[in-house]
Coordinates of C-alpha atoms and ligand atoms in Angstrom, one line a residue:
M1 CA -2.7 2.6 17.4
K2 CA -0.4 1.1 20.0
I3 CA -0.8 -2.7 20.0
E4 CA -0.2 -4.6 23.2
I5 CA 1.8 -7.8 22.7
N6 CA 2.5 -10.3 25.4
T7 CA 6.1 -10.8 26.4
K8 CA 6.4 -14.4 25.2
N9 CA 5.1 -13.5 21.7
K10 CA 7.4 -10.4 21.7
D11 CA 10.5 -12.4 22.7
F12 CA 9.7 -15.0 20.0
L13 CA 9.3 -12.4 17.3
V14 CA 12.4 -10.5 18.4
T15 CA 14.5 -13.6 18.2
L16 CA 13.2 -14.5 14.8
F17 CA 13.4 -11.0 13.4
K18 CA 17.0 -10.8 14.5
E19 CA 17.7 -14.1 12.8
Y20 CA 16.1 -12.8 9.6
Y21 CA 18.3 -9.6 9.6
F22 CA 21.4 -11.7 10.3
K23 CA 20.7 -13.9 7.3
N24 CA 19.1 -11.5 4.9
I25 CA 20.7 -8.2 5.8
G26 CA 21.8 -7.9 2.1
L27 CA 18.1 -7.4 1.1
L28 CA 18.3 -3.9 2.7
S29 CA 19.9 -1.8 0.0
P30 CA 21.0 1.8 0.6
P31 CA 18.5 4.4 -0.6
I32 CA 19.7 7.1 -3.1
Q33 CA 21.5 9.9 -1.2
M34 CA 21.3 8.0 2.1
H35 CA 22.9 10.8 4.1
N36 CA 20.0 13.1 3.2
R37 CA 17.2 10.8 4.4
E38 CA 15.4 10.5 7.7
F39 CA 15.1 7.0 9.2
G40 CA 12.5 5.8 11.6
F41 CA 11.6 2.7 13.5
M42 CA 8.7 1.1 15.3
T43 CA 9.6 -1.0 18.3
F44 CA 7.8 -4.1 19.4
D45 CA 6.4 -2.0 22.3
G46 CA 4.6 0.2 19.7
R47 CA 6.9 3.2 20.1
V48 CA 7.9 5.2 17.0
I49 CA 11.4 6.5 16.8
R50 CA 12.0 9.2 14.2
H51 CA 14.5 11.8 13.0
L52 CA 17.5 9.5 12.9
T53 CA 20.2 9.5 10.2
F54 CA 22.7 7.0 8.9
S55 CA 25.3 8.0 6.4
K56 CA 26.4 4.4 5.6
I57 CA 24.4 1.3 5.1
G58 CA 26.7 -0.5 7.5
S59 CA 25.7 1.7 10.4
L60 CA 22.1 1.2 9.6
K61 CA 22.5 -2.5 9.5
A62 CA 24.4 -2.5 12.8
Y63 CA 21.6 -0.5 14.4
I64 CA 18.9 -2.9 13.2
I65 CA 20.7 -6.0 14.4
Q66 CA 21.3 -4.4 17.8
N67 CA 17.9 -3.0 18.3
V68 CA 15.6 -5.3 16.3
P69 CA 12.7 -3.0 15.5
S70 CA 9.4 -4.4 14.4
D71 CA 9.3 -2.0 11.4
I72 CA 11.9 0.1 9.5
F73 CA 11.2 3.3 7.6
C74 CA 13.1 5.8 5.5
S75 CA 11.9 9.2 4.3
N76 CA 10.8 9.7 0.8
A77 CA 12.2 13.2 1.2
Y78 CA 15.8 14.4 1.0
Y79 CA 16.8 16.9 3.7
Q80 CA 19.8 19.0 4.4
F81 CA 19.5 18.2 8.1
P82 CA 17.5 14.9 8.4
T83 CA 17.8 14.8 12.2
F84 CA 16.3 18.2 12.9
P85 CA 12.6 18.8 13.7
I86 CA 10.4 18.8 10.5
N87 CA 10.3 22.6 10.1
E88 CA 14.1 22.9 10.3
K89 CA 15.1 19.9 8.2
R90 CA 15.4 22.0 5.0
W91 CA 13.5 19.9 2.5
R92 CA 15.3 19.3 -0.8
G93 CA 12.7 17.2 -2.6
A94 CA 10.9 13.9 -2.3
D95 CA 10.4 10.8 -4.4
M96 CA 6.7 10.4 -5.4
I97 CA 5.2 7.5 -3.7
F98 CA 1.9 5.6 -4.1
D99 CA 0.2 3.1 -1.8
I100 CA -2.4 0.6 -3.1
D101 CA -4.0 -1.1 -0.2
L102 CA -6.8 -3.6 0.3
N103 CA -8.5 -1.0 2.6
D104 CA -9.1 1.2 -0.4
L105 CA -10.4 -1.5 -2.7
T106 CA -13.4 -2.6 -0.6
L107 CA -13.7 -6.1 -2.1
P108 CA -16.7 -8.4 -1.4
C109 CA -14.5 -11.2 -0.1
A110 CA -13.0 -8.9 2.7
N111 CA -15.5 -10.2 5.3
E112 CA -14.3 -13.8 4.8
H113 CA -10.8 -13.0 6.0
T114 CA -11.0 -9.9 8.2
F115 CA -10.6 -10.2 11.9
Y116 CA -11.2 -7.8 14.7
I117 CA -8.8 -8.2 17.6
C118 CA -8.9 -6.8 21.1
S119 CA -5.5 -5.3 21.6
N120 CA -6.0 -5.5 25.3
C121 CA -6.9 -9.2 25.9
G122 CA -6.4 -10.7 22.4
V123 CA -9.9 -11.9 21.8
V124 CA -10.6 -12.3 18.1
S125 CA -14.0 -11.8 16.4
R126 CA -14.9 -12.3 12.7
D127 CA -17.7 -9.7 13.1
L128 CA -17.1 -6.0 13.2
I129 CA -16.9 -4.9 16.9
N130 CA -16.2 -1.6 18.5
L131 CA -16.1 -3.0 22.1
C132 CA -14.4 -6.2 23.3
H133 CA -17.1 -8.6 24.7
E134 CA -14.6 -10.1 27.2
C135 CA -12.8 -7.1 28.7
H136 CA -14.9 -4.2 27.3
S137 CA -11.8 -2.5 25.8
T138 CA -12.4 -0.2 22.9
K139 CA -8.9 -0.8 21.4
I140 CA -9.9 -3.0 18.5
L141 CA -7.4 -3.8 15.8
K142 CA -8.5 -4.8 12.3
N143 CA -6.5 -7.5 10.6
T144 CA -6.9 -9.3 7.3
I145 CA -5.3 -12.2 5.5
P146 CA -5.5 -11.3 1.8
C147 CA -6.9 -14.2 -0.3
F148 CA -6.0 -15.1 -3.9
R149 CA -8.7 -12.7 -5.3
C150 CA -7.5 -9.9 -3.1
I151 CA -3.9 -10.2 -4.3
N152 CA -5.1 -10.4 -7.9
S153 CA -7.2 -7.2 -7.5
L154 CA -4.2 -5.4 -5.9
K155 CA -1.9 -6.5 -8.8
K156 CA -4.5 -5.3 -11.3
E157 CA -4.8 -1.9 -9.6
T158 CA -1.0 -1.6 -9.4
K159 CA -0.8 -2.3 -13.2
N160 CA -3.4 0.3 -13.9
L161 CA -1.4 2.8 -11.8
I162 CA 1.8 2.0 -13.8
E163 CA -0.1 2.4 -17.1
F164 CA -1.4 5.8 -16.0
L165 CA 2.1 6.9 -14.8
K166 CA 3.7 5.8 -18.1
K167 CA 1.0 7.0 -20.6
D168 CA -0.4 10.1 -18.9
F169 CA 2.7 11.3 -17.1
G170 CA 5.5 10.1 -19.3
I171 CA 7.3 8.4 -16.4
Q172 CA 9.8 5.9 -17.6
E173 CA 9.6 2.2 -16.6
Q174 CA 13.2 2.3 -15.3
N175 CA 12.3 5.1 -12.9
L176 CA 9.6 3.1 -11.2
E177 CA 10.0 0.7 -8.3
I178 CA 7.2 -1.7 -7.5
S179 CA 7.2 -3.6 -4.3
F180 CA 4.9 -5.7 -2.1
S181 CA 4.4 -3.9 1.2
G182 CA 4.7 -7.1 3.2
N183 CA 1.1 -7.0 4.4
T184 CA -2.0 -6.0 2.4
G185 CA -0.7 -3.8 -0.4
F186 CA 1.8 -2.7 -3.1
H187 CA 4.0 0.4 -3.1
V188 CA 5.1 2.3 -6.2
V189 CA 7.9 4.8 -6.0
V190 CA 8.8 7.3 -8.8
F191 CA 12.4 8.2 -9.0
Q192 CA 12.2 10.8 -11.7
N193 CA 13.9 14.2 -11.3
N194 CA 11.1 16.3 -12.7
Y195 CA 8.7 15.0 -10.0
L196 CA 11.1 15.4 -7.1
L197 CA 10.3 19.0 -6.2
L198 CA 6.5 18.9 -6.5
D199 CA 4.9 20.2 -3.3
S200 CA 2.0 18.6 -1.5
K201 CA -0.7 20.5 -3.5
S202 CA 0.7 19.4 -6.9
R203 CA 0.9 15.8 -5.7
S204 CA -2.7 16.0 -4.5
D205 CA -3.7 17.2 -8.0
I206 CA -1.9 14.2 -9.5
V207 CA -3.8 11.9 -7.1
G208 CA -7.1 13.6 -8.0
Y209 CA -6.4 13.0 -11.7
L210 CA -5.5 9.4 -11.1
M211 CA -8.6 8.8 -9.1
G212 CA -10.8 10.4 -11.8
K213 CA -12.0 13.2 -9.6
N214 CA -13.8 16.2 -11.0
L215 CA -14.3 14.7 -14.5
S216 CA -17.3 16.2 -16.2
P217 CA -18.9 16.6 -19.6
E218 CA -17.0 20.0 -19.7
S219 CA -13.7 18.0 -19.6
L220 CA -14.9 16.6 -23.0
G221 CA -15.9 19.9 -24.4
V222 CA -19.7 19.6 -23.6
R223 CA -21.1 22.6 -21.8
N224 CA -24.6 23.1 -20.5
D225 CA -26.7 26.2 -20.0
K226 CA -30.4 27.3 -20.1
R227 CA -30.6 26.7 -23.8
G228 CA -29.3 23.2 -23.6
Y229 CA -25.9 21.7 -24.1
R230 CA -23.3 22.8 -26.7
I231 CA -20.3 21.0 -28.0
K232 CA -16.9 22.4 -28.7
I233 CA -14.3 19.7 -29.4
P234 CA -11.1 20.4 -27.4
L235 CA -8.2 21.5 -29.6
S236 CA -6.1 18.7 -28.3
G237 CA -8.8 16.2 -29.2
Y238 CA -9.5 12.9 -27.5
S239 CA -6.3 11.0 -28.3
Y240 CA -4.9 10.7 -24.8
G241 CA -5.6 10.8 -21.0
W242 CA -9.0 10.6 -19.5
R243 CA -10.7 11.9 -22.6
K244 CA -9.5 8.9 -24.6
R245 CA -10.5 6.5 -21.8
I246 CA -14.0 7.9 -21.6
V247 CA -14.5 8.0 -25.4
Q248 CA -13.3 4.4 -25.7
K249 CA -15.4 3.2 -22.8
M250 CA -18.5 4.8 -24.2
K251 CA -17.7 3.4 -27.6
I252 CA -18.3 6.8 -29.3
P253 CA -17.4 5.9 -32.9
E254 CA -15.7 8.8 -34.6
V255 CA -15.4 11.9 -32.5
S256 CA -16.8 14.8 -34.4
N257 CA -19.3 17.4 -33.3
D258 CA -22.1 15.6 -35.1
Q259 CA -21.3 12.2 -33.8
L260 CA -21.0 13.4 -30.2
N261 CA -24.2 15.3 -30.5
K262 CA -26.1 12.3 -31.8
F263 CA -24.5 10.1 -29.1
I264 CA -25.5 12.4 -26.2
K265 CA -29.0 12.8 -27.6
K266 CA -29.5 9.1 -27.9
M267 CA -28.3 8.7 -24.3
G268 CA -30.9 11.1 -23.0
G269 CA -29.1 14.5 -22.9
Y270 CA -26.5 16.3 -20.8
Q271 CA -27.5 14.8 -17.4
S272 CA -27.4 11.2 -18.6
F273 CA -24.0 11.9 -20.3
K274 CA -22.7 13.3 -17.0
N275 CA -24.0 10.3 -15.0
E276 CA -22.2 8.0 -17.4
I277 CA -18.9 9.9 -17.0
D278 CA -19.3 9.7 -13.2
K279 CA -19.8 6.0 -13.5
I280 CA -16.7 5.5 -15.7
A281 CA -14.6 7.8 -13.5
Y282 CA -15.4 5.6 -10.6
E283 CA -14.8 2.4 -12.4
L284 CA -11.5 3.4 -14.1
G285 CA -10.2 5.8 -11.5
L286 CA -7.5 4.4 -9.3
K287 CA -8.2 3.3 -5.7
I288 CA -5.1 4.7 -4.0
D289 CA -4.5 6.2 -0.6
P290 CA -4.2 10.0 -1.3
Q291 CA -2.6 10.8 2.1
V292 CA 0.5 8.7 1.3
T293 CA 1.2 10.5 -2.0
T294 CA 0.5 14.0 -0.7
D295 CA 2.7 13.6 2.4
I296 CA 6.1 14.9 1.4
H297 CA 7.6 14.3 4.8
R298 CA 6.6 10.7 5.2
I299 CA 8.8 7.9 6.5
F300 CA 8.0 4.9 4.2
R301 CA 8.6 1.2 4.8
M302 CA 12.1 0.1 3.6
V303 CA 12.6 -2.5 0.9
G304 CA 14.1 -5.6 2.5
S305 CA 12.6 -5.0 5.9
L306 CA 10.1 -7.1 7.7
N307 CA 6.5 -5.9 8.1
G308 CA 5.7 -6.1 11.8
K309 CA 2.0 -6.7 11.1
S310 CA 2.7 -9.9 9.2
G311 CA 6.4 -11.0 9.5
L312 CA 6.6 -10.9 5.7
S313 CA 9.2 -8.9 3.9
K314 CA 8.7 -5.8 1.8
I315 CA 10.3 -6.8 -1.4
V316 CA 10.6 -5.5 -5.0
C317 CA 8.5 -7.3 -7.5
N318 CA 10.2 -7.7 -10.8
D319 CA 7.4 -9.8 -12.3
L320 CA 4.1 -8.7 -10.8
D321 CA 2.1 -11.5 -12.6
K322 CA 4.2 -14.3 -11.1
F323 CA 4.6 -12.7 -7.7
D324 CA 3.1 -14.7 -4.8
P325 CA 3.3 -12.8 -1.5
M326 CA 2.7 -15.8 0.8
N327 CA 5.7 -17.5 -0.8
D328 CA 8.1 -14.9 -2.3
S329 CA 7.9 -12.6 0.7
C330 CA 8.3 -15.2 3.4
F331 CA 12.0 -15.7 4.2
F332 CA 11.7 -17.8 7.4
E333 CA 13.3 -21.2 7.1
D334 CA 11.2 -24.0 8.3
D335 CA 14.0 -25.9 9.9
R336 CA 12.3 -26.0 13.2
N337 CA 8.8 -26.4 14.6
V338 CA 7.1 -24.5 17.4
D339 CA 3.9 -24.9 19.4
I340 CA 1.2 -22.2 19.0
S341 CA -2.3 -21.8 20.3
M342 CA -4.8 -20.1 18.1
N343 CA -7.1 -17.3 19.1
I344 CA -9.6 -18.4 16.4
P345 CA -9.9 -21.4 14.2
L346 CA -8.4 -20.7 10.8
K347 CA -7.7 -22.2 7.4
F348 CA -4.9 -20.6 5.4
S349 CA -1.9 -21.3 3.1
I350 CA 1.7 -20.2 3.3
K351 CA 4.7 -21.4 1.3
G352 CA 2.5 -23.6 -0.8
K353 CA 1.1 -25.6 2.2
K354 CA -2.4 -25.5 3.5
Y355 CA -3.1 -25.4 7.2
T356 CA -6.3 -26.0 9.1
L357 CA -5.8 -24.9 12.7
D358 CA -8.3 -25.2 15.5
K359 CA -8.2 -23.7 18.9
S360 CA -6.1 -26.5 20.4
I361 CA -2.3 -26.4 20.5
S362 CA -0.7 -27.1 17.1
T363 CA 2.9 -27.8 16.2
V364 CA 3.8 -25.7 13.2
P365 CA 6.8 -24.6 11.1
I366 CA 8.5 -21.2 12.1
S367 CA 7.0 -19.4 9.0
V368 CA 3.5 -20.2 10.1
A369 CA 4.1 -19.2 13.7
V370 CA 5.8 -15.9 12.8
F371 CA 3.0 -15.0 10.4
L372 CA 0.1 -15.8 12.8
I373 CA 1.7 -14.3 15.9
S374 CA 2.5 -11.1 13.9
K375 CA -1.2 -11.1 12.8
R376 CA -2.2 -11.4 16.5
L377 CA -4.1 -14.5 15.7
A378 CA -1.9 -17.0 17.7
N379 CA 0.3 -17.2 20.7
I380 CA 3.5 -19.0 21.2
V381 CA 3.3 -21.9 23.6
N382 CA 6.9 -23.1 23.7
S383 CA 9.7 -23.8 21.3
S384 CA 10.5 -27.4 20.4
S385 CA 12.8 -28.7 17.8
Ligands
ZN401 ZN1 -10.6 -7.7 25.3
ZN402 ZN1 -10.1 -11.6 -0.5

């Protein structure tokens, strides 16, 4: 969705984003086989520019400082001709990518920090609206400020994904890159050659597996027909993958035909066993965005770039446990203050400081202003030093 942004806010963000890239341009590192990648940008006017190529990191950096995009993307795919239309690019493989986002986790706390913003007039509501009550526009943007619990849930889900990739797919730790998206999620990229050439369908199968789709008693060797259920222990046993997870979760003691039979009987039969598997699949299955992983032509946010929806940086997390997005991803120096007016009263924390802002004009550090204006929750009033 194209998001309208007023000129004063836009000018303020452009100046600060430019300053960020001047000071932190080193955070943008060249992707592997840079000359085979497609680059894309989002402008502050909401336009998407795609099908560009840069063979050297220096020319990319020069472009960024000159044009100051709101968002910077690079293809996960490698192409022979990155600037050509999609069908003529000659696809040569793509890194496997995963997106873990708050939108897919549906946490109970979401209502406490989700906002609905009219992208026409800027009115903010804490309640879900489809129509702006001020200007009747239907262009409503959803925005959220993840809380501590949200971040912990995202980290937990990311760790689960990494465990699946390592244990079930044999992907080595050194071939994984874990990063904070700069807004409400984490990205995981697999740089491992044997996954590079997988087509969209194969990637979709992997996502289905990770999400625990289509698991059934049959997956564990339990079949049902008119005469009742029959058990045939799979040759490869229950020592890895989903079978192991299910057997462990159900606490089935020693998996023999007899034991399993007793267990299912005690449970109430085939249907109850099936229901329990569905429950476990939902509970342990990953909540990831399938579209991101199955898209083999995607342009994906670049590490080291700013996220235009938050003003925070997408950065690699070397220690997921210790990572604090509102501190470690905020690179704006608070050497100046600016005046902002809020569209809604708000309490939040950034860089270890708590802020309680009402609807009157407040003087705040640069980091606060960039974050809240990017979130469309505040407007710049003027700059003061
Ligand atoms: Zn409106
Ligand atoms: Zn939360």
